[in-house]
C-alpha positions as YAML, in Angstrom:
chain: A
units: angstrom
residues:
- id: 1
  name: MET
  ca: [-6.99, 9.67, -11.14]
- id: 2
  name: ASN
  ca: [-3.42, 8.38, -10.91]
- id: 3
  name: VAL
  ca: [-3.67, 5.55, -13.43]
- id: 4
  name: SER
  ca: [-0.44, 4.78, -15.20]
- id: 5
  name: THR
  ca: [-0.38, 5.53, -18.89]
- id: 6
  name: GLU
  ca: [3.26, 4.61, -19.17]
- id: 7
  name: SER
  ca: [4.80, 1.37, -20.37]
- id: 8
  name: ASP
  ca: [5.33, -1.55, -18.01]
- id: 9
  name: ASP
  ca: [9.03, -0.68, -17.70]
- id: 10
  name: SER
  ca: [8.47, 2.86, -16.42]
- id: 11
  name: THR
  ca: [5.70, 2.17, -13.89]
- id: 12
  name: ALA
  ca: [6.94, 2.34, -10.30]
- id: 13
  name: ARG
  ca: [7.44, -0.92, -8.46]
- id: 14
  name: THR
  ca: [7.96, -1.77, -4.80]
- id: 15
  name: ARG
  ca: [11.67, -2.10, -4.09]
- id: 16
  name: THR
  ca: [12.71, -5.55, -2.87]
- id: 17
  name: SER
  ca: [14.19, -4.14, 0.34]
- id: 18
  name: CYS
  ca: [10.92, -2.34, 1.12]
- id: 19
  name: ALA
  ca: [8.87, -5.47, 0.35]
- id: 20
  name: GLU
  ca: [11.17, -7.39, 2.70]
- id: 21
  name: GLN
  ca: [10.65, -4.81, 5.47]
- id: 22
  name: ARG
  ca: [6.86, -4.88, 5.05]
- id: 23
  name: ALA
  ca: [6.82, -8.70, 5.02]
- id: 24
  name: GLU
  ca: [8.79, -8.82, 8.28]
- id: 25
  name: HIS
  ca: [6.42, -6.36, 9.91]
- id: 26
  name: LEU
  ca: [3.33, -8.22, 8.70]
- id: 27
  name: SER
  ca: [4.81, -11.45, 10.03]
- id: 28
  name: MET
  ca: [5.22, -9.84, 13.46]
- id: 29
  name: LEU
  ca: [1.52, -8.88, 13.31]
- id: 30
  name: GLY
  ca: [0.59, -12.51, 12.59]
- id: 31
  name: SER
  ca: [-0.58, -11.90, 9.02]
- id: 32
  name: LYS
  ca: [-1.18, -15.04, 6.97]
- id: 33
  name: ASN
  ca: [-3.43, -13.95, 4.08]
- id: 34
  name: VAL
  ca: [-2.86, -10.47, 2.62]
- id: 35
  name: LEU
  ca: [-4.79, -8.52, 0.01]
- id: 36
  name: GLU
  ca: [-2.64, -5.89, -1.71]
- id: 37
  name: LEU
  ca: [-4.93, -3.22, -3.17]
- id: 38
  name: CYS
  ca: [-3.67, -1.19, -6.16]
- id: 39
  name: VAL
  ca: [-0.56, -3.38, -6.36]
- id: 40
  name: GLY
  ca: [0.22, -2.96, -10.09]
- id: 41
  name: PRO
  ca: [3.47, -4.60, -11.20]
- id: 42
  name: SER
  ca: [4.72, -5.12, -7.61]
- id: 43
  name: LEU
  ca: [2.79, -8.32, -6.87]
- id: 44
  name: LYS
  ca: [5.62, -10.68, -7.84]
- id: 45
  name: THR
  ca: [8.19, -8.89, -5.63]
- id: 46
  name: LEU
  ca: [5.81, -8.81, -2.68]
- id: 47
  name: GLU
  ca: [4.82, -12.45, -3.21]
- id: 48
  name: VAL
  ca: [8.46, -13.57, -3.03]
- id: 49
  name: GLN
  ca: [9.14, -11.63, 0.18]
- id: 50
  name: TYR
  ca: [5.85, -12.55, 1.87]
- id: 51
  name: SER
  ca: [6.32, -16.25, 1.11]
- id: 52
  name: LYS
  ca: [9.56, -16.20, 3.14]
- id: 53
  name: HIS
  ca: [7.32, -15.55, 6.17]
- id: 54
  name: GLY
  ca: [4.55, -18.00, 5.25]
- id: 55
  name: ILE
  ca: [2.25, -15.20, 4.09]
- id: 56
  name: GLN
  ca: [-0.07, -15.70, 1.10]
- id: 57
  name: VAL
  ca: [-0.82, -12.62, -1.03]
- id: 58
  name: THR
  ca: [-3.52, -11.74, -3.54]
- id: 59
  name: GLY
  ca: [-3.11, -8.68, -5.71]
- id: 60
  name: ASN
  ca: [-5.72, -6.19, -6.82]
- id: 61
  name: ASP
  ca: [-5.52, -3.59, -9.53]
- id: 62
  name: LEU
  ca: [-7.89, -1.63, -11.70]
- id: 63
  name: GLU
  ca: [-5.84, -2.37, -14.79]
- id: 64
  name: PRO
  ca: [-6.09, -5.93, -16.20]
- id: 65
  name: ARG
  ca: [-2.71, -5.52, -17.92]
- id: 66
  name: TRP
  ca: [-0.95, -6.35, -14.64]
- id: 67
  name: LYS
  ca: [-2.55, -9.80, -14.59]
- id: 68
  name: ALA
  ca: [-1.15, -10.34, -18.10]
- id: 69
  name: TYR
  ca: [2.20, -8.96, -16.92]
- id: 70
  name: TYR
  ca: [2.33, -11.47, -14.04]
- id: 71
  name: PRO
  ca: [-0.15, -14.27, -14.83]
- id: 72
  name: LYS
  ca: [1.13, -16.65, -12.09]
- id: 73
  name: GLY
  ca: [-0.08, -14.33, -9.33]
- id: 74
  name: LYS
  ca: [-3.47, -14.48, -7.64]
- id: 75
  name: TRP
  ca: [-5.41, -11.44, -8.86]
- id: 76
  name: ILE
  ca: [-8.68, -9.61, -8.28]
- id: 77
  name: ILE
  ca: [-9.14, -7.11, -11.09]
- id: 78
  name: GLY
  ca: [-11.41, -4.18, -10.29]
- id: 79
  name: ASP
  ca: [-11.86, -0.97, -8.35]
- id: 80
  name: ALA
  ca: [-10.08, -1.34, -4.99]
- id: 81
  name: ARG
  ca: [-12.92, 0.51, -3.25]
- id: 82
  name: LEU
  ca: [-15.36, -2.24, -4.31]
- id: 83
  name: VAL
  ca: [-13.27, -5.37, -3.70]
- id: 84
  name: SER
  ca: [-14.41, -7.74, -0.96]
- id: 85
  name: THR
  ca: [-11.87, -8.12, 1.84]
- id: 86
  name: LYS
  ca: [-13.60, -11.18, 3.28]
- id: 87
  name: GLY
  ca: [-11.12, -13.97, 4.00]
- id: 88
  name: PHE
  ca: [-8.07, -11.68, 4.31]
- id: 89
  name: ASP
  ca: [-6.58, -10.96, 7.72]
- id: 90
  name: THR
  ca: [-4.60, -8.01, 6.34]
- id: 91
  name: VAL
  ca: [-5.35, -5.44, 3.67]
- id: 92
  name: VAL
  ca: [-2.57, -3.26, 2.27]
- id: 93
  name: VAL
  ca: [-3.74, -0.06, 0.56]
- id: 94
  name: ALA
  ca: [-0.98, 1.02, -1.83]
- id: 95
  name: PRO
  ca: [-2.42, 3.44, -4.39]
- id: 96
  name: PRO
  ca: [-0.16, 5.24, -6.90]
- id: 97
  name: LEU
  ca: [2.04, 7.67, -4.97]
- id: 98
  name: SER
  ca: [3.28, 9.79, -7.87]
- id: 99
  name: LYS
  ca: [1.87, 11.51, -10.93]
- id: 100
  name: GLY
  ca: [2.03, 9.13, -13.87]
- id: 101
  name: CYS
  ca: [2.90, 6.30, -11.47]
- id: 102
  name: SER
  ca: [6.59, 6.66, -12.29]
- id: 103
  name: GLY
  ca: [7.69, 6.77, -8.66]
- id: 104
  name: SER
  ca: [9.87, 9.79, -9.35]
- id: 105
  name: ARG
  ca: [10.55, 12.16, -6.47]
- id: 106
  name: GLU
  ca: [9.56, 15.09, -8.71]
- id: 107
  name: GLY
  ca: [6.14, 13.55, -9.31]
- id: 108
  name: SER
  ca: [5.56, 12.54, -5.70]
- id: 109
  name: LEU
  ca: [2.08, 13.22, -4.37]
- id: 110
  name: CYS
  ca: [1.18, 14.33, -0.89]
- id: 111
  name: ILE
  ca: [-1.29, 12.26, 1.16]
- id: 112
  name: ASP
  ca: [-4.37, 14.29, 0.22]
- id: 113
  name: GLU
  ca: [-3.58, 14.05, -3.52]
- id: 114
  name: VAL
  ca: [-3.37, 10.25, -3.60]
- id: 115
  name: PHE
  ca: [-6.28, 8.48, -5.33]
- id: 116
  name: PRO
  ca: [-8.05, 6.38, -4.31]
- id: 117
  name: SER
  ca: [-8.06, 8.21, -1.00]
- id: 118
  name: TYR
  ca: [-6.82, 6.52, 2.15]
- id: 119
  name: TYR
  ca: [-9.96, 7.74, 3.88]
- id: 120
  name: ASP
  ca: [-12.01, 5.39, 1.63]
- id: 121
  name: PHE
  ca: [-10.46, 2.37, 3.38]
- id: 122
  name: LEU
  ca: [-10.47, 3.23, 7.08]
- id: 123
  name: GLU
  ca: [-13.48, 1.08, 7.93]
- id: 124
  name: LEU
  ca: [-12.48, -2.13, 6.14]
- id: 125
  name: ASP
  ca: [-13.42, -5.35, 7.91]
- id: 126
  name: THR
  ca: [-9.96, -6.81, 8.46]
- id: 127
  name: LYS
  ca: [-7.68, -7.58, 11.40]
- id: 128
  name: ASN
  ca: [-4.81, -5.44, 10.07]
- id: 129
  name: LEU
  ca: [-4.83, -2.46, 7.73]
- id: 130
  name: VAL
  ca: [-1.69, -1.04, 6.13]
- id: 131
  name: LEU
  ca: [-1.76, 2.35, 4.44]
- id: 132
  name: VAL
  ca: [1.26, 2.85, 2.17]
- id: 133
  name: LEU
  ca: [2.01, 6.57, 2.15]
- id: 134
  name: PRO
  ca: [4.46, 8.56, 0.00]
- id: 135
  name: GLY
  ca: [8.04, 8.65, 1.26]
- id: 136
  name: ARG
  ca: [7.89, 12.44, 1.62]
- id: 137
  name: THR
  ca: [5.24, 12.12, 4.34]
- id: 138
  name: LEU
  ca: [7.68, 12.59, 7.23]
- id: 139
  name: SER
  ca: [10.03, 15.09, 5.60]
- id: 140
  name: VAL
  ca: [7.79, 17.92, 4.37]
- id: 141
  name: LYS
  ca: [5.90, 20.11, 6.87]
- id: 142
  name: GLU
  ca: [2.62, 20.16, 4.91]
- id: 143
  name: ASP
  ca: [2.81, 16.38, 4.46]
- id: 144
  name: ARG
  ca: [3.31, 15.85, 8.20]
- id: 145
  name: LYS
  ca: [0.17, 17.93, 8.80]
- id: 146
  name: GLN
  ca: [-1.73, 15.66, 6.40]
- id: 147
  name: LEU
  ca: [-0.32, 12.59, 8.17]
- id: 148
  name: HIS
  ca: [-1.52, 13.89, 11.54]
- id: 149
  name: LYS
  ca: [-4.96, 14.61, 10.04]
- id: 150
  name: LEU
  ca: [-5.11, 11.05, 8.66]
- id: 151
  name: LEU
  ca: [-3.96, 9.53, 11.97]
- id: 152
  name: ALA
  ca: [-6.57, 11.58, 13.85]
- id: 153
  name: CYS
  ca: [-9.24, 10.21, 11.52]
- id: 154
  name: VAL
  ca: [-7.97, 6.65, 12.07]
- id: 155
  name: ALA
  ca: [-8.17, 7.21, 15.85]
- id: 156
  name: LYS
  ca: [-11.69, 8.70, 15.60]
- id: 157
  name: LYS
  ca: [-13.00, 5.51, 13.99]
- id: 158
  name: ASN
  ca: [-12.45, 3.66, 17.30]
- id: 159
  name: ILE
  ca: [-11.89, 0.52, 15.24]
- id: 160
  name: TRP
  ca: [-8.13, 0.28, 15.45]
- id: 161
  name: THR
  ca: [-6.52, -0.40, 18.83]
- id: 162
  name: ASN
  ca: [-2.89, -0.16, 17.73]
- id: 163
  name: VAL
  ca: [-1.52, 2.27, 15.14]
- id: 164
  name: GLU
  ca: [2.14, 2.43, 14.17]
- id: 165
  name: VAL
  ca: [3.99, 4.60, 11.61]
- id: 166
  name: VAL
  ca: [6.96, 2.83, 9.99]
- id: 167
  name: PRO
  ca: [9.23, 4.35, 7.33]
- id: 168
  name: LEU
  ca: [10.44, 1.85, 4.70]
- id: 169
  name: ALA
  ca: [13.81, 2.74, 3.25]
- id: 170
  name: ASP
  ca: [15.99, 1.80, 0.32]
- id: 171
  name: LYS
  ca: [18.85, 4.33, 0.76]
- id: 172
  name: VAL
  ca: [16.12, 6.96, 1.24]
- id: 173
  name: THR
  ca: [12.61, 6.64, 2.66]
- id: 174
  name: LYS
  ca: [10.54, 5.22, -0.19]
- id: 175
  name: TYR
  ca: [7.29, 4.68, 1.71]
- id: 176
  name: VAL
  ca: [5.80, 5.39, 5.09]
- id: 177
  name: ASP
  ca: [3.58, 2.51, 6.18]
- id: 178
  name: VAL
  ca: [0.82, 3.07, 8.69]
- id: 179
  name: TYR
  ca: [-0.07, -0.23, 10.38]
- id: 180
  name: ALA
  ca: [-3.44, -0.33, 12.13]
- id: 181
  name: SER
  ca: [-4.56, -3.44, 14.03]
- id: 182
  name: ARG
  ca: [-7.68, -4.48, 15.90]
...
């Protein structure tokens, strides 16, 4: 399991520029009420960017320390695989993407190593689903194979009518978002 054991200062956070890019994309999809699963310390950054587009966000994490870290945010503490998505038009699945949750390139995980698994969330009852993948997804041959396997599984579900792969960059590609809509 990729649960951070490091201090609050060393746990990876969503870069502001990437949060801004995701917020713009969610706005274009008509998102108004987003649930960010496995958000950790990034809730505040995402909240600021989403609010610029009239989007409300609720954060989820397994670790209650993030609620203490950012007590003003709306939180659901618990296992992301068990959280109800009722009432949210968009669910963002953003599990830890690196060993130790540091966000370092050296510790970067490939798609199949990420836990919880993206495959656990493919049948969520929501209008829009966003899978936040590691930045290396498009640049490493084995990772691209895993991306194609994941996309094939998304297509097999016959739930999602529109699927789009969008790299989010902050000098380099930090994340690859997969947007799936009904």
